[in-house]
Short mmCIF file of the C-alpha atoms (twelve columns), coordinates in Angstrom:
data_MODEL
# 
_entry.id   MODEL 
# 
loop_
_atom_site.group_PDB 
_atom_site.id 
_atom_site.type_symbol 
_atom_site.label_atom_id 
_atom_site.label_alt_id 
_atom_site.label_comp_id 
_atom_site.label_asym_id 
_atom_site.label_seq_id 
_atom_site.Cartn_x 
_atom_site.Cartn_y 
_atom_site.Cartn_z 
_atom_site.pdbx_PDB_model_num 
ATOM 1  C CA . MET A 1  5.582   12.790  -6.244  1 
ATOM 2  C CA . LYS A 2  6.925   9.359   -7.037  1 
ATOM 3  C CA . ARG A 3  6.476   7.882   -10.478 1 
ATOM 4  C CA . ARG A 4  3.570   5.438   -10.791 1 
ATOM 5  C CA . ILE A 5  0.726   4.376   -13.030 1 
ATOM 6  C CA . VAL A 6  -2.797  5.137   -11.870 1 
ATOM 7  C CA . VAL A 7  -5.732  2.974   -12.971 1 
ATOM 8  C CA . ASP A 8  -9.426  3.076   -12.070 1 
ATOM 9  C CA . ARG A 9  -10.603 1.463   -8.869  1 
ATOM 10 C CA . GLY A 10 -10.786 -2.328  -9.179  1 
ATOM 11 C CA . ARG A 11 -8.594  -2.506  -12.254 1 
ATOM 12 C CA . VAL A 12 -5.599  -3.867  -10.320 1 
ATOM 13 C CA . ASN A 13 -7.665  -6.972  -9.589  1 
ATOM 14 C CA . ASP A 14 -8.695  -7.212  -13.248 1 
ATOM 15 C CA . ILE A 15 -5.095  -6.970  -14.452 1 
ATOM 16 C CA . ALA A 16 -4.000  -9.563  -11.898 1 
ATOM 17 C CA . HIS A 17 -6.713  -11.949 -13.046 1 
ATOM 18 C CA . VAL A 18 -5.997  -11.513 -16.762 1 
ATOM 19 C CA . LEU A 19 -2.227  -11.968 -16.364 1 
ATOM 20 C CA . ASN A 20 -2.612  -14.716 -13.718 1 
ATOM 21 C CA . LEU A 21 -0.633  -12.744 -11.116 1 
ATOM 22 C CA . THR A 22 -1.182  -11.726 -7.530  1 
ATOM 23 C CA . ARG A 23 -2.628  -8.328  -6.731  1 
ATOM 24 C CA . GLU A 24 0.576   -7.469  -4.874  1 
ATOM 25 C CA . THR A 25 2.729   -8.152  -7.952  1 
ATOM 26 C CA . VAL A 26 0.572   -5.856  -10.072 1 
ATOM 27 C CA . SER A 27 0.623   -3.146  -7.422  1 
ATOM 28 C CA . ARG A 28 4.421   -3.257  -7.099  1 
ATOM 29 C CA . SER A 29 4.762   -3.107  -10.868 1 
ATOM 30 C CA . LEU A 30 2.468   -0.087  -11.191 1 
ATOM 31 C CA . ASN A 31 4.367   1.699   -8.411  1 
ATOM 32 C CA . TYR A 32 7.744   1.034   -10.075 1 
ATOM 33 C CA . GLN A 33 8.987   -1.008  -7.125  1 
ATOM 34 C CA . SER A 34 9.953   -3.687  -9.643  1 
ATOM 35 C CA . ASN A 35 11.506  -3.303  -13.077 1 
ATOM 36 C CA . SER A 36 11.554  -6.884  -14.354 1 
ATOM 37 C CA . MET A 37 10.248  -7.928  -17.758 1 
ATOM 38 C CA . LEU A 38 7.016   -9.001  -16.076 1 
ATOM 39 C CA . ALA A 39 6.656   -5.613  -14.382 1 
ATOM 40 C CA . ARG A 40 7.142   -3.869  -17.727 1 
ATOM 41 C CA . LYS A 41 4.455   -6.103  -19.244 1 
ATOM 42 C CA . VAL A 42 2.050   -5.223  -16.419 1 
ATOM 43 C CA . ARG A 43 2.672   -1.494  -16.962 1 
ATOM 44 C CA . PHE A 44 2.177   -1.865  -20.721 1 
ATOM 45 C CA . VAL A 45 -1.116  -3.705  -20.260 1 
ATOM 46 C CA . ALA A 46 -2.306  -1.174  -17.686 1 
ATOM 47 C CA . LYS A 47 -1.605  1.754   -20.018 1 
ATOM 48 C CA . SER A 48 -2.809  0.199   -23.265 1 
ATOM 49 C CA . GLN A 49 -5.862  -1.809  -22.185 1 
ATOM 50 C CA . TYR A 50 -6.988  -0.301  -18.877 1 
ATOM 51 C CA . ASP A 51 -6.476  3.428   -19.530 1 
ATOM 52 C CA . GLY A 52 -3.672  3.719   -16.996 1 
ATOM 53 C CA . VAL A 53 -2.057  7.144   -16.646 1 
ATOM 54 C CA . GLU A 54 1.563   7.642   -15.654 1 
ATOM 55 C CA . VAL A 55 2.033   10.333  -13.013 1 
ATOM 56 C CA . GLY A 56 4.987   11.698  -11.092 1 
ATOM 57 C CA . LYS A 57 8.595   12.264  -11.969 1 
ATOM 58 C CA . ASP A 58 11.484  9.854   -12.441 1 
# 
């Protein structure tokens, strides 16, 4: 299984709204398709504020 961060349904939209990003940007960040500073920030916010859980292997 690929590495990704799983959040509750609808939380991707919430994260996108709070960080003023598109839903696609948040989704790519949570699926590790991007590793920019912004993507790292999205993953941090998802884990710390939206109870995101990292699953999968490197």
